[in-house]
Amino acid sequence: MGTSVQVSPLCGVYNENPLAYLVSIDGFNFLLDCGWNDLFDPSLLEPLSRVASTVDAVLLSHPDTLHLGALPYAMKQLGLSAPVYATEPVHRLGLLTMYDQYLSRKQVSDFDLFTLDDIDSAFQNVIRLTYSQNFHLSGKGEGIVIAPHVAGHMLGGSIWKITKDGEEVVYAVDYNHRKERHLNGTVLQSFVRPAVLITDAYNALYTNQTQSHHRDTEFLDTISKHLEVGGNVLLPVDTAGRVLELLLILEQHWSQRAFCFPIYFLTYVSSSTIDYVKSFLEWMSDSISKSFETSRDNAFLLRHVTLLINKTDLDNAPPGPKVVLASMASLEAGFARDIFVEWANDPRNLVLFTETSQFGTLARMLQAAPPPKFVKVTMSKRVPLAGEELIAYEEEQNRLKREEALRASLVKEDETKASHGPDDNSSEPMVIDTKTTHDVVGSHGPAYKDILIDGFVPPSSSIAPMFPFYDNTADWDEYGEVINPDDYVIKDEDMDRGAMHAGGDVDGRLDEATASLMLDTRPSKVISNELIVTVSCSLVKIDYEGRSDGRSIKSTIAHVSPLKLVLVHATAEATEHLKQHCLNSICPHVYAPKIEETIDVTSDLCAYKVQLSEKLMSNVIFKKLGDSEVAWVDSEVGKTESEKRCLQPMASAAAPHKPVLVGDLKMQDFKQFLASKGVQVEFAGGGALRCGEYVTLRKVGPTGQKGGASGPQQILIEGPLCEDYYKIRDYLYSQFYLL
Amino acid sequence: MASSSTSLKRREQQPMSREGDQLIVTPLGAGNEVGRSCVYMSFRDKTILFDCGINPAYSGMAALPYFDEIDPSTIDVLLITHFHLDHAASLPYFLEKTTFKGRVFMTHATKAIYKLLLTDYVKVSKVSVEDMLFDEHDINKSMDKIEVIDFHQTVEVNGIKFWCYTAGHVLGAAMFMVDIAGVRILYTGDYSREEDRHLRAAELPQFSPDICIIESTSGVQLHQSRHIREKRFTDVIHSTVAQGGRVLIPAFALGRAQELLLILDEYWANHPDLHNIPIYYASPLAKKCMAVYQTYILSMNDRIRNQFANSNPFVFKHISALNSIDDFRDVGPSVVMASPGGLQSGFSRQLFDIWCSDKRNACIIPGYMVEGTLAKTIINEPKEVTLMNGLTAPLNMQVHYISFSAHADYAQTSTFLKELMPPNIILVHGEANEMMRLKQKLFTEFPDGNTRIMNPKNCESVEMYFNSEKMAKTIGRLAEKTPDVGDSVSGILVKKGFTYQIMAPDDLHVFSQLSTATVTQRITIPFSGAFGVITHRLGKIFESVESSTDEETGLPALKVHERVTVKQESEKHISLQWSSDPISDMVSDSIVALVLNISREVPKIVAEEEVAVKSEEENGKKVEKVIYALLVSLFGDVKLGENGKLVITVDGNVAHLDKESGDVEGEHEGLKERVRVAFHRIQSAVKPIPLSAE
């Protein structure tokens, strides 16, 4: 009868793996999030690879790796080609996050799962929506309406509402009901009785007791304590998500206390991140937009934070205690890892974690209690080739170039790269292709195609039989010419020609160091060595993860009280705990599917539509109750001229029906109401309300949870025959509508 | 005779039944005029006000829209399209000085500029204190009440759904689409369908509205293409400054000014020979607002967003700001953009007075000029002009009118309307003549007669009727079986906004936020007699009295009328327990009365009982009398007719009521219906209480 809804998790159930869920609504497949972890383990994506090509739309909820990390890879390698929907900040910050991931990886490994081009092209498909925008899908998804709503947690973070024929499916993961400095709290509570709620149990077992200002004090005290004794503070952070909140706290605190310790925000994309964030004011909390409206004071105009985009700048910074926020939060890669290794053995230093890191990462290991004394770390570094290696490399390149020239002359129109035997590369397995596939102007459309053909291999055709050596035939010299500064100037002139691709403009923004990294065409290789790092610095964790805790999750779900509930993304214990809790007191249909297990959450709801005839409605007297109005109708089914079902007034007198009392009695409110009427009231034991001398009022029946709507309320009023009894009964009746 | 009275009756009834379907649109300002935009709209008890502007040509109360025509306290939502004075400037007055208590919405950028603009307006307008509509304090207070809405974001207030589209025109300008019970109204505000240097073109809404309230500033004019007018603009400036002249561009501080600055900055960047010629914009307000322009880059077009990737295009390289004329050193060729745009007074007028008699100089008027301003006068190139000090001077400077107006021209308007095909078009915001021409020309474009085009004057209401069907969704247990024609459906009808749901009482808590409750009552009554006495007496009065024994205590219990349980609690007390509803309450009351009477005066009960038994027949007569009396009190003229039927006459309409079956015969449907309902209600009040609630 209703709309069919199937859910099948692809990743991230019964553990804290990245999120990816397939939801099929009347045959239209939504991929909810497309996440990956900081280890970039392709085996996690296996379930996704089996269904990627059948996906009709991708909805992204947060701009971090766990929620969108696999997008470029899935688009490139797994055949995902559906349009992607996200809010503007998720799109921008997600893109920057992926850049940062890529560049961090590239520094320390032969990272070849995806390239910057793949990131760009993946994000080009993103259709950007604003909060509460009802977007009507067309084509196969005709009749489906999707809308992102505020999730809290991260800038632009969304919970998604998918509606078809009045049936609502809500996907809400990593929401935060609390208002923060830069974000408003989620609006999840405003959704009532959706057909299906898909939510995470991530924090089901976690209770956050500390009040936010206590937490802030603790956070700042911990930092200043270490700074004052001459130590450095490292905060491993994400690229463009939770870090924004931390930056604001530090910024505010520094201006209040007039601290002179420098704060550095170090990622490959830090200055672009802040530039974009400055223009996202309308997505932030009310107080931030209000302060801009009244005083044109942009909260992200950071006065105390220095934005750095490479490690050299940090090394060149004046010595002395400092605070450094660096990515990645997992310490698996990025600047944070390097800095950690450098600073770990000084007991004055502090590494401050602000969230529980991804499972199986270095950061998670350090968060264990008690923290490890030593950790074994593999440090990798990209170094330019020298000596024999360089000569060998150049010979190889020359040979390839000759081959390429030959091939090009033979088959001019064939733009695919020159093939080369596996033995070509076996001699130099450490040689890295230095981001040859990435070309800054590459995504600007066909206008540049002619520049790129020569010696450049368009990524679309570069899927090679020989993994991973598929694209190192580019001509370095010419490549260098392609990205010369003039191109940027020309680009400006060309802007009038029309919209450029979303990805293209971000390229231009990439910080200089990033650009230089990409332009760095010197042959180089990665060398790794294992170190034992003595961890003598302080390790502290103060929760700034910005998610609702277990208690709030439960009360939020109870408030939303979905008809069916699907739990995902949490450890087995947390999932089981929340499942039991919800089964007991919220709703009877709770599911926690396993990976690739398809569950059917089609609502067994019966429904049909009828037209209400004018005649019937003129006799209906509505009574207002909260924001809805109710009335009892007795009617007869008839047909309209257009053969639709129509309700008409009864021809004969309606059979009397059992009267219904409608209303929700809150004992607390009723007590106040009685008190205002001059009745002596007090709560006696067992939730009973003593009214006056003799009469008692109590709620009976199953009252397991608060605010839940498990069934009709049962109220018992008892007392001896007296005037008070009838008076109080009248007051009680006044709280209800009799239908 | 009868038929004529029927038709009379019908006419009276029509507005009654259709009242809910009537949609009223009334311009309170901007009807056949430009300025003080304010359009009132009401449908289904929901009331919306679009825009709240002033007429900049007047001051004090005279500048306001006709707010007296409406009751501000009834307005649910007030939507402001953009920050221009003629669309937003009476808002502080309306919010702070009237009874308005609804909600106000505008976009983020509009709100940010609104405050700066109005604060400036209050400072600049030098009017007497009593003419001041509001002060800075009112503006600041209004900021707290204004809520923001993002483009495309759907907001629902009291069942009114609305969202907005990009309108072009100025930064943050929006077109509002309002949906009330399925009827959609589009209010364009000022809009432009042409993309310019920084703004997006107005979007074409996804859905076609039922009513389109559209601006008609440009009437039937056609704009020059953007490239031509930009070229004219830069050519005039280039040649003037090349000959050593000065260029004055009087422009309103916000909106077009930013577009012109972008053009100039870009032109200067491409012409290094001009680099030694300064460009100034002389408006502290524009300077303040630059921060807003630098922030809301994302609501601008792709071109700007792409430039933003490199550097903020609103950080100008060749243009500097001037705070006042004292800072300006007039020592050679220069380009100065100054406000006000109408050359009424202020900086632009001061410069004009200095420069107007030199023929090397030029003045470029870049947009729409309000009637009665000096800018409008000099377009016609008079020989002489009057200076601010009252002297006259020859007008030698060249005057160019190059319209950069960001209002849709005729071509844009007609294509826009053709794409949308709204059945009702209401023209506002245009001079009466222009509007009339536009209306005539549009008529020729929509000749099929299905489109109504209206141009109401201020306070002139346009009425439309929308008979939207009310659809309800029957859900849950009630819908387990889809009913056939003739089946009855009974349940709770829940109305939320404009959606209706019918459900069984037991499902109420499942599908809505409401819940049902049962109230169980237990009352103890002192009674020291034998329980058997009660059993006996109750048996005489009530149809059904079942005896049982309480399982726990083993004491006797009675179930009266299948509703109320009477139990002996102790030697001296009995208790009554029942679940509340009107009938049970009544039954319990009578039991209470009976029990109390037993313990007081036994004999009297017996006497009454006898009376009750013998008056069986009298009862019937009594019932008839009561029915008659009640019908008379309801309908007036009720006579006893043939076959025991009652003849009811109301306003010449006759209905025959059969007292036995309740059938009603008569000509007039409405009367028949009313008599039938009344009779059913009377009957159910008079008849004995039914035993079960089935």
PDB file of N, CA and C in Angstrom, chain B residues 24 65 79 108 167 179 213 300 338 478 526 542 545 558 564 590 634 641 677:
ATOM      1  N   ILE B  24      -7.968  37.743  -1.530  1.00  0.00           N
ATOM      2  CA  ILE B  24      -7.982  39.192  -1.753  1.00  0.00           C
ATOM      3  C   ILE B  24      -6.553  39.713  -1.859  1.00  0.00           C
ATOM      4  N   PRO B  65       2.797  53.639   3.179  1.00  0.00           N
ATOM      5  CA  PRO B  65       1.671  53.012   2.492  1.00  0.00           C
ATOM      6  C   PRO B  65       0.401  53.190   3.327  1.00  0.00           C
ATOM      7  N   LEU B  79       6.815  39.719   4.398  1.00  0.00           N
ATOM      8  CA  LEU B  79       7.976  39.299   3.617  1.00  0.00           C
ATOM      9  C   LEU B  79       8.586  40.508   2.921  1.00  0.00           C
ATOM     10  N   HIS B 108      19.504  37.037   4.292  1.00  0.00           N
ATOM     11  CA  HIS B 108      20.628  37.443   5.129  1.00  0.00           C
ATOM     12  C   HIS B 108      21.230  38.767   4.666  1.00  0.00           C
ATOM     13  N   ALA B 167      16.207  37.111  -7.267  1.00  0.00           N
ATOM     14  CA  ALA B 167      15.459  38.048  -8.097  1.00  0.00           C
ATOM     15  C   ALA B 167      16.350  38.926  -8.966  1.00  0.00           C
ATOM     16  N   ASP B 179       2.535  29.591  -0.578  1.00  0.00           N
ATOM     17  CA  ASP B 179       1.605  28.500  -0.829  1.00  0.00           C
ATOM     18  C   ASP B 179       0.642  28.428   0.348  1.00  0.00           C
ATOM     19  N   ILE B 213       2.116  38.464  -8.793  1.00  0.00           N
ATOM     20  CA  ILE B 213       2.113  39.908  -8.534  1.00  0.00           C
ATOM     21  C   ILE B 213       3.464  40.415  -9.003  1.00  0.00           C
ATOM     22  N   MET B 300      25.940  35.634  -5.100  1.00  0.00           N
ATOM     23  CA  MET B 300      26.151  36.281  -6.401  1.00  0.00           C
ATOM     24  C   MET B 300      26.354  35.231  -7.491  1.00  0.00           C
ATOM     25  N   ALA B 338      28.617  59.555  -6.664  1.00  0.00           N
ATOM     26  CA  ALA B 338      28.150  60.132  -5.413  1.00  0.00           C
ATOM     27  C   ALA B 338      26.653  59.954  -5.280  1.00  0.00           C
ATOM     28  N   LEU B 478      -8.404   2.726  10.582  1.00  0.00           N
ATOM     29  CA  LEU B 478      -9.607   3.146   9.870  1.00  0.00           C
ATOM     30  C   LEU B 478      -9.492   2.824   8.390  1.00  0.00           C
ATOM     31  N   PRO B 526     -20.478   7.401  51.608  1.00  0.00           N
ATOM     32  CA  PRO B 526     -20.869   6.757  52.868  1.00  0.00           C
ATOM     33  C   PRO B 526     -22.241   6.089  52.715  1.00  0.00           C
ATOM     34  N   PHE B 542     -32.531   1.281  36.375  1.00  0.00           N
ATOM     35  CA  PHE B 542     -31.675   1.054  35.208  1.00  0.00           C
ATOM     36  C   PHE B 542     -32.017  -0.250  34.511  1.00  0.00           C
ATOM     37  N   VAL B 545     -28.513  -4.142  35.344  1.00  0.00           N
ATOM     38  CA  VAL B 545     -27.725  -4.159  36.579  1.00  0.00           C
ATOM     39  C   VAL B 545     -27.239  -5.583  36.771  1.00  0.00           C
ATOM     40  N   LEU B 558     -21.663  -4.439  41.731  1.00  0.00           N
ATOM     41  CA  LEU B 558     -22.706  -4.325  40.711  1.00  0.00           C
ATOM     42  C   LEU B 558     -22.137  -3.594  39.500  1.00  0.00           C
ATOM     43  N   VAL B 564     -20.832   1.606  35.037  1.00  0.00           N
ATOM     44  CA  VAL B 564     -20.413   2.022  36.376  1.00  0.00           C
ATOM     45  C   VAL B 564     -20.403   0.817  37.307  1.00  0.00           C
ATOM     46  N   SER B 590     -26.619   9.845  38.944  1.00  0.00           N
ATOM     47  CA  SER B 590     -27.930   9.400  39.397  1.00  0.00           C
ATOM     48  C   SER B 590     -27.793   8.304  40.445  1.00  0.00           C
ATOM     49  N   LEU B 634     -36.231  26.925  17.764  1.00  0.00           N
ATOM     50  CA  LEU B 634     -35.194  26.982  16.727  1.00  0.00           C
ATOM     51  C   LEU B 634     -35.692  27.656  15.453  1.00  0.00           C
ATOM     52  N   GLY B 641     -49.090  19.337  11.049  1.00  0.00           N
ATOM     53  CA  GLY B 641     -49.702  19.126   9.750  1.00  0.00           C
ATOM     54  C   GLY B 641     -50.403  17.787   9.662  1.00  0.00           C
ATOM     55  N   VAL B 677     -30.907  17.756  11.040  1.00  0.00           N
ATOM     56  CA  VAL B 677     -29.861  17.739  12.071  1.00  0.00           C
ATOM     57  C   VAL B 677     -30.457  18.102  13.428  1.00  0.00           C
TER      58      VAL B 677
END
